[in-house]
mmCIF file of C-alpha atoms and ligand atoms in Angstrom:
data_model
loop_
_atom_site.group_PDB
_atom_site.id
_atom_site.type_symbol
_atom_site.label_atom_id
_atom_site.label_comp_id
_atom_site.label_asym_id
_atom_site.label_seq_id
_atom_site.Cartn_x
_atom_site.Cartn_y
_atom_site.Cartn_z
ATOM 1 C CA UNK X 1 19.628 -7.975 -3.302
ATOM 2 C CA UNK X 2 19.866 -4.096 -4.154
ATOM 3 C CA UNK X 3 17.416 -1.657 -2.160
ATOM 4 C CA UNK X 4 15.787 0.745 -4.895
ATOM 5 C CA UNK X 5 16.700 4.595 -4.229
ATOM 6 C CA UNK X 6 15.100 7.771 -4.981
ATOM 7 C CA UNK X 7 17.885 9.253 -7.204
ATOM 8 C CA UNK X 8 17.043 6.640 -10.105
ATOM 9 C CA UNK X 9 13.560 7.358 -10.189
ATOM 10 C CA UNK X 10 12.907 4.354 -8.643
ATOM 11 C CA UNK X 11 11.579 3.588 -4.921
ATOM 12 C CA UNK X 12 10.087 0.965 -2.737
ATOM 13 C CA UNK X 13 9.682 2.878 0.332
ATOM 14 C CA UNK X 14 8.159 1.646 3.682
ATOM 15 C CA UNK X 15 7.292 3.368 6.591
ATOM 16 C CA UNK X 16 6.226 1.753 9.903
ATOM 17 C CA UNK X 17 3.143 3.944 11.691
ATOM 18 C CA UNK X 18 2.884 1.915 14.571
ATOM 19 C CA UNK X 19 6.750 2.470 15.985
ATOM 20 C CA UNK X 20 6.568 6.006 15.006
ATOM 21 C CA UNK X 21 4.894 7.893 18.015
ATOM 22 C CA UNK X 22 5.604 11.700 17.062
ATOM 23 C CA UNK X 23 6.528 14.985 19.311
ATOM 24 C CA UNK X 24 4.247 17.796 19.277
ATOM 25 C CA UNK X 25 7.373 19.041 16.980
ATOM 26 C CA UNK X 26 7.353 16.488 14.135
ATOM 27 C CA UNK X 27 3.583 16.573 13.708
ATOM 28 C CA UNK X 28 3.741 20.612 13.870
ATOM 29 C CA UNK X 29 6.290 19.945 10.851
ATOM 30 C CA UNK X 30 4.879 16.942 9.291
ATOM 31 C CA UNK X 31 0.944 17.973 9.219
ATOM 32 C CA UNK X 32 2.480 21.635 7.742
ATOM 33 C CA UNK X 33 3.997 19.808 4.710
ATOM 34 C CA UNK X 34 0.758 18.421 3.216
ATOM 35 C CA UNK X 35 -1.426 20.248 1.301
ATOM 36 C CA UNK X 36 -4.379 22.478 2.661
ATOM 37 C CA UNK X 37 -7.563 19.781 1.661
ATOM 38 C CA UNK X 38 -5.145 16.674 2.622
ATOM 39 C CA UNK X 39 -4.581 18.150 5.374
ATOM 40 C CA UNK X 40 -8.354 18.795 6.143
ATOM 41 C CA UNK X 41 -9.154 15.443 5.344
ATOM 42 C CA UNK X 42 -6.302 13.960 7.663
ATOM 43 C CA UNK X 43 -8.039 15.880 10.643
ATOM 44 C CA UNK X 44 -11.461 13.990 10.319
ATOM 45 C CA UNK X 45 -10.000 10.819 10.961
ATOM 46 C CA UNK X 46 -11.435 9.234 14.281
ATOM 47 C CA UNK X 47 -8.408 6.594 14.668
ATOM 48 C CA UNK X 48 -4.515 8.307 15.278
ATOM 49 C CA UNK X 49 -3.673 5.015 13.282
ATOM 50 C CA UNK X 50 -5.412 6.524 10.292
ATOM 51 C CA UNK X 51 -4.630 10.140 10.391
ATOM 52 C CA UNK X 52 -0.496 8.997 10.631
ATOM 53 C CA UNK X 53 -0.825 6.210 8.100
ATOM 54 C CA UNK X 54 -2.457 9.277 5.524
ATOM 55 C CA UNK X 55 0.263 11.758 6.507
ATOM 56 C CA UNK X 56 2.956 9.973 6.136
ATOM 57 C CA UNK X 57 1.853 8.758 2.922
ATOM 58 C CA UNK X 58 1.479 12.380 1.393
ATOM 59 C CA UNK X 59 4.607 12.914 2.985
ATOM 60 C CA UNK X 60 6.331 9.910 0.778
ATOM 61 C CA UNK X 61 4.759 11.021 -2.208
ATOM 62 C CA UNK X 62 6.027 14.755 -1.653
ATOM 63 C CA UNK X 63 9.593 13.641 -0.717
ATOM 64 C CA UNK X 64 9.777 11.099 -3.893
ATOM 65 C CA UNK X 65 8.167 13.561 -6.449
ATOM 66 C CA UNK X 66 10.388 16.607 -5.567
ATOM 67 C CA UNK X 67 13.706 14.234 -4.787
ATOM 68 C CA UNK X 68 13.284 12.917 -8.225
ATOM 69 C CA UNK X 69 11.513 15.279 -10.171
ATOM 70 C CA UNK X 70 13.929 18.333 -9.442
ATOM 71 C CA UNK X 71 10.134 20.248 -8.246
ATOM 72 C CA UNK X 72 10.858 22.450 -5.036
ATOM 73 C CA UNK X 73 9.771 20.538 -2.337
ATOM 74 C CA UNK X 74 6.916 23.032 -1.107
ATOM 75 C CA UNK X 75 5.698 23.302 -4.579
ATOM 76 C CA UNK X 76 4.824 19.913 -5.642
ATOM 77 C CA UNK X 77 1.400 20.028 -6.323
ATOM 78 C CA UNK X 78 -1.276 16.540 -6.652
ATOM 79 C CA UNK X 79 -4.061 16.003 -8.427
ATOM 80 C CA UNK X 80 -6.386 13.694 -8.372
ATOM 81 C CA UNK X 81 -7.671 11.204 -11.379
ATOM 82 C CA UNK X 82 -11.426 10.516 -11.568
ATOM 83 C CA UNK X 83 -11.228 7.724 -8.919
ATOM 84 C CA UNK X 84 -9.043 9.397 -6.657
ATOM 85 C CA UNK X 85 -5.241 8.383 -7.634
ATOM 86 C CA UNK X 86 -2.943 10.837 -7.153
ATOM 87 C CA UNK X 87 -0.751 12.619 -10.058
ATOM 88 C CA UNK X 88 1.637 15.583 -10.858
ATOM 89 C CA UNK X 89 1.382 17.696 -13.861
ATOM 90 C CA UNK X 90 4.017 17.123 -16.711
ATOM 91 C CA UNK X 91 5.201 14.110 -14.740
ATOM 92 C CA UNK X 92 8.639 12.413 -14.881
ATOM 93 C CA UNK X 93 8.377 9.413 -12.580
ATOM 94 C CA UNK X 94 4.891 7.558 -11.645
ATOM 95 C CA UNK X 95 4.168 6.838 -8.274
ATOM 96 C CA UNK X 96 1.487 4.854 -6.054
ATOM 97 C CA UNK X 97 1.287 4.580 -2.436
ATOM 98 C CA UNK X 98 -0.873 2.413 0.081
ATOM 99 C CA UNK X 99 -1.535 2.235 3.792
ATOM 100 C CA UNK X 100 -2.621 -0.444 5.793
ATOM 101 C CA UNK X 101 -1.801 -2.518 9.435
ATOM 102 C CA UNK X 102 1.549 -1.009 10.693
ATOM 103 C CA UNK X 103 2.869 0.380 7.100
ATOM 104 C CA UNK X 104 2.705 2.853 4.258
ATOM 105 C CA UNK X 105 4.413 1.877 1.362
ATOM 106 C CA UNK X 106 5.436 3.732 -1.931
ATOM 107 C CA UNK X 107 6.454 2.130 -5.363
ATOM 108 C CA UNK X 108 8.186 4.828 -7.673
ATOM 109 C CA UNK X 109 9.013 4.468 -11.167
ATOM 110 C CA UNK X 110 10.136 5.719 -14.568
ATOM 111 C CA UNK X 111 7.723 7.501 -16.059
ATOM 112 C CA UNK X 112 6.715 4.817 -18.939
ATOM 113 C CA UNK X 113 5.801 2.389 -16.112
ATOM 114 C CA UNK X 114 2.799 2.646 -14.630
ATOM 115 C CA UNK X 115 3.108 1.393 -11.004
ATOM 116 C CA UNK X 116 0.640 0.339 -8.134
ATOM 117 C CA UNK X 117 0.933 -0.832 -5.104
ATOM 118 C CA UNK X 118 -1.179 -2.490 -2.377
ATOM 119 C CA UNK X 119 0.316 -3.548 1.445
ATOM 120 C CA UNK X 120 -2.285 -5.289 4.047
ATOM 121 C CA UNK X 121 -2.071 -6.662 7.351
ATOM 122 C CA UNK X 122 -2.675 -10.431 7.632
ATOM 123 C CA UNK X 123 -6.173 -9.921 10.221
ATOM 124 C CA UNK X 124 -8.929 -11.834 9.977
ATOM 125 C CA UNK X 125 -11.424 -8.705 9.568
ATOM 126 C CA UNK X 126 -14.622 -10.723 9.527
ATOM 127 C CA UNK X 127 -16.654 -11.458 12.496
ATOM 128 C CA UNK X 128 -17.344 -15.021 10.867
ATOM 129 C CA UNK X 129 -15.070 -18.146 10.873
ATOM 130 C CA UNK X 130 -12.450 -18.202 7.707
ATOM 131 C CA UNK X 131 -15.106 -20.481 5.879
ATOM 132 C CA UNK X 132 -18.140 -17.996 6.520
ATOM 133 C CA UNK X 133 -15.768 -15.019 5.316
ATOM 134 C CA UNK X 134 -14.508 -17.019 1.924
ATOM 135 C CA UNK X 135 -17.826 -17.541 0.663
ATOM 136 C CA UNK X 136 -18.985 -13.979 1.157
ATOM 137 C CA UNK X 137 -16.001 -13.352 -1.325
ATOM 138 C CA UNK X 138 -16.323 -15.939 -3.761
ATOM 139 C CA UNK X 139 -17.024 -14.042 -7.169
ATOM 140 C CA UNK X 140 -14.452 -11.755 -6.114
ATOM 141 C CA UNK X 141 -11.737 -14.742 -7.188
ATOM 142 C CA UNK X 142 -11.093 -17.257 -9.747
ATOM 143 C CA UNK X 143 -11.656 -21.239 -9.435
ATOM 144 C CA UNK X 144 -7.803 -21.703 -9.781
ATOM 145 C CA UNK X 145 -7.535 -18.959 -6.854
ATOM 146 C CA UNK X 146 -9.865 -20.815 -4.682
ATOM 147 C CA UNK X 147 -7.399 -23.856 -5.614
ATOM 148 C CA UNK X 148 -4.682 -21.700 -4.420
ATOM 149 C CA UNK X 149 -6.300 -20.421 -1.122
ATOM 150 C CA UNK X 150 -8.064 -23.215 0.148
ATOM 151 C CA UNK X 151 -5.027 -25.607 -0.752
ATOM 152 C CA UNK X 152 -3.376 -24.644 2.399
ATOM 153 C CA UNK X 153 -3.754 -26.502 5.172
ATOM 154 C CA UNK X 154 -4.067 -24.236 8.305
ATOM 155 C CA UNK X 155 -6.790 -21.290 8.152
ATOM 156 C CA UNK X 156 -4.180 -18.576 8.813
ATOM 157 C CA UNK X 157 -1.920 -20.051 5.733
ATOM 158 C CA UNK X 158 -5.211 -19.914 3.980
ATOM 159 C CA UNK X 159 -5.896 -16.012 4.964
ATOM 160 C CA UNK X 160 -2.625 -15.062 4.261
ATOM 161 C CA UNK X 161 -2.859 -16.573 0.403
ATOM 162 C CA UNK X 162 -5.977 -15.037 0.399
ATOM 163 C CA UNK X 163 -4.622 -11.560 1.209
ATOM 164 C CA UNK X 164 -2.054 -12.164 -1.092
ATOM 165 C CA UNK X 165 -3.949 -12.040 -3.804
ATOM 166 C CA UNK X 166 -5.789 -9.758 -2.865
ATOM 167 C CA UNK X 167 -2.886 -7.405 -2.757
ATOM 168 C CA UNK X 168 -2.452 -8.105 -6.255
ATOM 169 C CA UNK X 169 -5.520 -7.458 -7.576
ATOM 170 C CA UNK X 170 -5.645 -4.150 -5.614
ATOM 171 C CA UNK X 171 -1.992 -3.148 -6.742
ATOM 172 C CA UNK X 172 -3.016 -4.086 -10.632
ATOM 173 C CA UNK X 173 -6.151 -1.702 -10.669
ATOM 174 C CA UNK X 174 -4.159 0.469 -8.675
ATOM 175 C CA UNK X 175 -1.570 0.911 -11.106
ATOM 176 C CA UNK X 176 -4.653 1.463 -13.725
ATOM 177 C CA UNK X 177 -6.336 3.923 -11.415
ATOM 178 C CA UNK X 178 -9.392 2.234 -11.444
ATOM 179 C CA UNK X 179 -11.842 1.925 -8.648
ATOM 180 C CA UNK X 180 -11.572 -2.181 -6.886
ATOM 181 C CA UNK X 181 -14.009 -3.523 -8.674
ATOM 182 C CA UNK X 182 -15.013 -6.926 -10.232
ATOM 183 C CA UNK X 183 -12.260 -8.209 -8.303
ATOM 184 C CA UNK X 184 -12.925 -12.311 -10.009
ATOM 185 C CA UNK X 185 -12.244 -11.011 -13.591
ATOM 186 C CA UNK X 186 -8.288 -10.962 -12.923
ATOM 187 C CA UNK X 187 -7.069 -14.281 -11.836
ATOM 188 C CA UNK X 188 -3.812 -14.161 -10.524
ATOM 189 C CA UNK X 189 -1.126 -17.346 -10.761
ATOM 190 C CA UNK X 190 1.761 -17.538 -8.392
ATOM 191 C CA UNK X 191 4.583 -19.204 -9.073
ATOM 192 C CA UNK X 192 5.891 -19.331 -5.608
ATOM 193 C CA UNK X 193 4.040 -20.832 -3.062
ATOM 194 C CA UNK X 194 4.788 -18.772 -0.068
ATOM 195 C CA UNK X 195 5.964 -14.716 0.643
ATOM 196 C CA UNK X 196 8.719 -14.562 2.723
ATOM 197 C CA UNK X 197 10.452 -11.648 4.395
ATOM 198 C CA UNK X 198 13.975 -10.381 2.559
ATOM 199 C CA UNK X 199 13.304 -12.337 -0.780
ATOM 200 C CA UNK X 200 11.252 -10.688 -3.730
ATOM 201 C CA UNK X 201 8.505 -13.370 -5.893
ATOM 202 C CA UNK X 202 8.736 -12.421 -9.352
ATOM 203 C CA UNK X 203 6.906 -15.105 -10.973
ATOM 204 C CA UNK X 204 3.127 -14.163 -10.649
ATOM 205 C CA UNK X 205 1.419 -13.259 -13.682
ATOM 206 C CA UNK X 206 -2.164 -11.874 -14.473
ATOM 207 C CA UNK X 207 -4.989 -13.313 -16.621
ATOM 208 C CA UNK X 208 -7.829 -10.706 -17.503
ATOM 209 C CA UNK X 209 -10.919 -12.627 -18.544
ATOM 210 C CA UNK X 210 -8.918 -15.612 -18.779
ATOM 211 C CA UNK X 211 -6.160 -14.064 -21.152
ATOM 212 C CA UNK X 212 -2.507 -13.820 -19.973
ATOM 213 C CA UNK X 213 -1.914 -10.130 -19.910
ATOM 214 C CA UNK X 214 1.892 -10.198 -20.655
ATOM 215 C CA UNK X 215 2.723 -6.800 -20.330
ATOM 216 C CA UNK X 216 2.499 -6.686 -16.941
ATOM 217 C CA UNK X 217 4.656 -7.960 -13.822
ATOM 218 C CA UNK X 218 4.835 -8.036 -9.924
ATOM 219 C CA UNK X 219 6.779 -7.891 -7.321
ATOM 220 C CA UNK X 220 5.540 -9.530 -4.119
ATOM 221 C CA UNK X 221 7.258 -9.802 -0.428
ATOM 222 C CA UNK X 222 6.496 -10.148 3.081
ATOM 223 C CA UNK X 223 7.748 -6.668 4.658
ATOM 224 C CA UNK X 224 7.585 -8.366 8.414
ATOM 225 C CA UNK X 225 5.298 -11.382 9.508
ATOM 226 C CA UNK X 226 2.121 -9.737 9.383
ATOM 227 C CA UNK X 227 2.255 -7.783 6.094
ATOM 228 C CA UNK X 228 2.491 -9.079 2.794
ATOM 229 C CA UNK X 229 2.911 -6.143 0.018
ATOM 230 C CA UNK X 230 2.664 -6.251 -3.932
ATOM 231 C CA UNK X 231 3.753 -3.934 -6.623
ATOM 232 C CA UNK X 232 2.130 -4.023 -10.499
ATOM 233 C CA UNK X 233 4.331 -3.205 -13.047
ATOM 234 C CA UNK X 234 3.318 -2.250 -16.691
ATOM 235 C CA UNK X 235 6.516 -3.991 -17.627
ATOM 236 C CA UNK X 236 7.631 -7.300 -19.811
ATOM 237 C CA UNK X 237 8.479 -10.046 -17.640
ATOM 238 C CA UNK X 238 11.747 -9.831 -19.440
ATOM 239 C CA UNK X 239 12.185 -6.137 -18.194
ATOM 240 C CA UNK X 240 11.322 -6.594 -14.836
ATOM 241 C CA UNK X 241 13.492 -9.514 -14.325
ATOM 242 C CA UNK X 242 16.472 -6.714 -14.059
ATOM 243 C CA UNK X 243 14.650 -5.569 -10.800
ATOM 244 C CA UNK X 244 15.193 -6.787 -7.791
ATOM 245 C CA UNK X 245 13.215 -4.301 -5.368
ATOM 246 C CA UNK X 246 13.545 -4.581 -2.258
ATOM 247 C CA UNK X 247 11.819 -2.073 0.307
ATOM 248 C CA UNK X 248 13.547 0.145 2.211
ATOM 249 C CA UNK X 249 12.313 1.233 6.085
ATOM 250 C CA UNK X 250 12.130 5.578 6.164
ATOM 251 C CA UNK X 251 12.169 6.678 9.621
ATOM 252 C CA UNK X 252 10.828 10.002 10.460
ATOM 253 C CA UNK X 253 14.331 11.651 9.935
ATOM 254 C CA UNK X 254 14.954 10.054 6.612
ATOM 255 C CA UNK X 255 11.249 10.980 5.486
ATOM 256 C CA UNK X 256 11.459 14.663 6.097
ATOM 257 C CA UNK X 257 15.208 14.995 4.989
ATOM 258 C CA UNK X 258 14.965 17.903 2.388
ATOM 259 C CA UNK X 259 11.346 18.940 3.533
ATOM 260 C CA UNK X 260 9.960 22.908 3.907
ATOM 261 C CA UNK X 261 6.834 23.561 5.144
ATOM 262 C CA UNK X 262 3.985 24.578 2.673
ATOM 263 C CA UNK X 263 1.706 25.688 5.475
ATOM 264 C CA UNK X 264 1.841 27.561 8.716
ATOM 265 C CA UNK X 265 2.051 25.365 11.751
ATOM 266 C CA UNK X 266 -1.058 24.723 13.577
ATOM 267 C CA UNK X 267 -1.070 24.181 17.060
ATOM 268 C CA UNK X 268 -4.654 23.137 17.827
ATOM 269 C CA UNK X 269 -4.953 20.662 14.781
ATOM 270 C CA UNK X 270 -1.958 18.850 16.450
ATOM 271 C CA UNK X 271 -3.712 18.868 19.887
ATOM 272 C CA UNK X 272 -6.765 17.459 17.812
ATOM 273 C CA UNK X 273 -4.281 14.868 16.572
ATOM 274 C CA UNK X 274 -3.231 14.266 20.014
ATOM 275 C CA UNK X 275 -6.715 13.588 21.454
ATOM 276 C CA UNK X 276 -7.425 11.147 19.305
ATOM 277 C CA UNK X 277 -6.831 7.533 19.897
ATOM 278 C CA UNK X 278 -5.517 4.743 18.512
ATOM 279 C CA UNK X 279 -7.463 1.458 17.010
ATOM 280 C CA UNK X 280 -6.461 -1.662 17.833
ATOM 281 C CA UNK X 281 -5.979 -4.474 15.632
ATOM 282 C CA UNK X 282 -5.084 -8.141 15.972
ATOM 283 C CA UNK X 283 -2.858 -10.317 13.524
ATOM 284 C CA UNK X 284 -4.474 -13.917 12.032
ATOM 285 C CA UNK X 285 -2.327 -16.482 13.057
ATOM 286 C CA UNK X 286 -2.563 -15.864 17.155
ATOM 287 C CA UNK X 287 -6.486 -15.940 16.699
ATOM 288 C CA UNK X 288 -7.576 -18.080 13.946
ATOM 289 C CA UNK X 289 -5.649 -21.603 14.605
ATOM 290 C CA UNK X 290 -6.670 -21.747 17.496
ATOM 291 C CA UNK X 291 -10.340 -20.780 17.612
ATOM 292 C CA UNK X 292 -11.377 -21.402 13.797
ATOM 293 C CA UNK X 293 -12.378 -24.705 13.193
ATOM 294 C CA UNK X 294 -13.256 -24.621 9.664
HETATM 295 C C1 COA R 1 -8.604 3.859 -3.279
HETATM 296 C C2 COA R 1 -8.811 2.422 -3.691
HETATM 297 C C3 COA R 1 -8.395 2.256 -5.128
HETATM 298 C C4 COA R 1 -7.888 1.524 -2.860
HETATM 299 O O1 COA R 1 -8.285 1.550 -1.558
HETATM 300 P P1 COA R 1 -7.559 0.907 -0.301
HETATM 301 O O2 COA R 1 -7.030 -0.445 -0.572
HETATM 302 O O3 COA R 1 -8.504 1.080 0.795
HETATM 303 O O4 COA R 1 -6.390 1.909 -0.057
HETATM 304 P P2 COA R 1 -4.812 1.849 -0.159
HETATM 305 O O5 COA R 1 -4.290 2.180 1.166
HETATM 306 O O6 COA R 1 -4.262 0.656 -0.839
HETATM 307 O O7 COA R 1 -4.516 3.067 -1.170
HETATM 308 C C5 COA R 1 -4.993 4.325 -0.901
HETATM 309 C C6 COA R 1 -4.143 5.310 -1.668
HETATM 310 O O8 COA R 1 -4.119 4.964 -3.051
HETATM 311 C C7 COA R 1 -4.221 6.147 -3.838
HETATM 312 N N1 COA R 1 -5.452 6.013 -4.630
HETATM 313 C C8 COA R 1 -6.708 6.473 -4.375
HETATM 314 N N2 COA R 1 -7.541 6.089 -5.365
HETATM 315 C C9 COA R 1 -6.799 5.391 -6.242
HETATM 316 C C10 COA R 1 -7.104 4.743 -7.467
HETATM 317 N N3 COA R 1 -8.323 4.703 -7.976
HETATM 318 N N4 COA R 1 -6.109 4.101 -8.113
HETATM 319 C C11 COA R 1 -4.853 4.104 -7.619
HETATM 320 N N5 COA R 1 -4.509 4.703 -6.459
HETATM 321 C C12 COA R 1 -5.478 5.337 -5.782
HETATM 322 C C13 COA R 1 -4.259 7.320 -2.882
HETATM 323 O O9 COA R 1 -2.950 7.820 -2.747
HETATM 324 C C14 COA R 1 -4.731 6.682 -1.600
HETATM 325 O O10 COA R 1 -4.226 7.284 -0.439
HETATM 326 P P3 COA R 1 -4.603 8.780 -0.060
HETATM 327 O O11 COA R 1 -6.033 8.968 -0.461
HETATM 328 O O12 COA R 1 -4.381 8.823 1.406
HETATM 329 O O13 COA R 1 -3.664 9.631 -0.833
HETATM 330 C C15 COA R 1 -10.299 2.005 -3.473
HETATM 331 O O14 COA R 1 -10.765 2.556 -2.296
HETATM 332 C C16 COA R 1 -11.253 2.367 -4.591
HETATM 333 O O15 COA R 1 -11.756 1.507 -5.265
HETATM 334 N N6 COA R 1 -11.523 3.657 -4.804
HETATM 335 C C17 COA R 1 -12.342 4.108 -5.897
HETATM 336 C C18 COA R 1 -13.311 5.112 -5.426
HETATM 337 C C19 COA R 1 -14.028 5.720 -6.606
HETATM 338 O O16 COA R 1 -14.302 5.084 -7.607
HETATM 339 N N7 COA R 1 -14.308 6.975 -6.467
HETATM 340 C C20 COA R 1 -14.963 7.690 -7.503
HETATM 341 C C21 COA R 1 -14.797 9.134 -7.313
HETATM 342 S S1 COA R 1 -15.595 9.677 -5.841
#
């Protein structure tokens, strides 16, 4: 299966936050190659976690816009739609990126796709058993999704199905720019039953209001045991049958490969960066089968 590169305009890019524990240096370089408000808005973060998973994901959108677009690094500018996705002026590739758990991920394409993407980390996030949690979401998914979700027989299994689609909800309004909202009125079927790592699902399709909305295809994979990632195409199913997509792990080296500061460094901003600290999270499976008993 072919990894997707930059110089076709097309890119499944991941990036893992957790193994990347910078110098002084790199975040000097890395926090001067975002622009001035990001940048801002990157420094009132309370968690490290945050503030890296938000730079590096500037920093992906940067490196794919000017390493496709033929833009000077340092003068890529983003904009921002209405409800807050990202864009370039007089675009020639689309772009979407998401951060969540361990990983930021971009999806790059053509410019006639529109692309989104949406990564999460399998965690049970609720302070109530899986049960508890479900029905607090129940409007947000369909009766076949329920089907789906609550077919499996182990509450993590169940989690992680119900993540899944989550992911692809999120990455299909994503891909629209619209905010995630009235989550139940896109029912999502999934032709294979489980993610796995290394292997890309294809056969998921979306029903708005109940109508197949054939225009549009995923892409769906585990990118390690505890994240499951999906991508929204505005493509045929035909069309995106020619993709196989897998993504591709940046390290820091890789990321800032062609980069030029856009801003002078700034020393106290990293020490702020430094003083921070970091949140910790737990994955599903090592505390729901054991404890849930729903
Ligand atoms: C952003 C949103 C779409 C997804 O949130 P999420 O799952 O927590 O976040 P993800 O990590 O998957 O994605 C966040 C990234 O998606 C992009 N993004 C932001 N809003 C987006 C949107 N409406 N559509 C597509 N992409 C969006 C951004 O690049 C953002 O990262 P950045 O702000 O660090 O650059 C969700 O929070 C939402 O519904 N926002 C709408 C808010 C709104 O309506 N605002 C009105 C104007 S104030």
């Amino acid at each position: 299966m072919s990894v997707c590169i930059a110089s076709t305009k097309r890119a499944r890019w991941t990036f893992n936050v957790k193994t990347w524990q910078p110098t002084e240096a790199q975040f000097l370089l890395a926090s001067a190659c975002v622009q001035e408000e990001e940048k801002a808005r990157i420094g009132r973060f309370v968690f490290k976690n945050d503030a890296k998973a938000t730079l590096i994901g500037r920093l992906m959108m940067r490196k794919f816009v000017s390493s496709t677009s033929g833009i000077p690094y340092s003068e890529v500018k983003f904009w921002r739609e209405e409800k807050g996705k990202p864009y370039v002026l007089n675009p020639v590739v689309n772009f979407n990126i998401s951060h969540d758990g361990d990983h930021v991920v971009l999806a790059g394409e053509e410019v006639s796709t529109k692309v989104g993407v949406d990564v999460m980390r399998l965690e049970h996030r609720s302070g109530t058993g899986v049960e508890e949690f479900f029905r607090t979401m129940s409007r947000q998914f369909t009766a076949e999704e329920w089907e789906c979700i609550r077919g499996k027989s182990l509450p993590s299994k169940q989690l992680a199905t119900f993540y899944r689609h989550w992911c692809l909800k999120e990455s299909y309004l994503k891909a629209l720019g619209m905010s995630i909202t009235s989550l139940g009125r896109y029912g999502f079927k999934t032709e294979e039953p489980d993610l796995r790592v290394g292997t890309v699902a294809r056969g998921t399709r979306v029903y708005v209001d109940g109508i197949l909305a054939d225009n549009w295809c995923f892409e769906e994979t585990m990118l390690d045991e505890d994240h499951c990632v999906a991508v929204a195409l505005s493509k045929s199913t035909a069309d995106c049958s020619q993709d196989h997509c897998l993504f591709h792990f940046l390290d820091f080296e890789q990321l800032m490969k062609g980069s030029e500061p856009i801003l002078q460094p700034d020393l106290e901003y990293t020490r702020n960066f430094f003083a921070k600290n970091e949140k910790i999270i737990r994955p599903i499976a090592s505390i729901l089968d054991t404890n849930d008993k729903n």
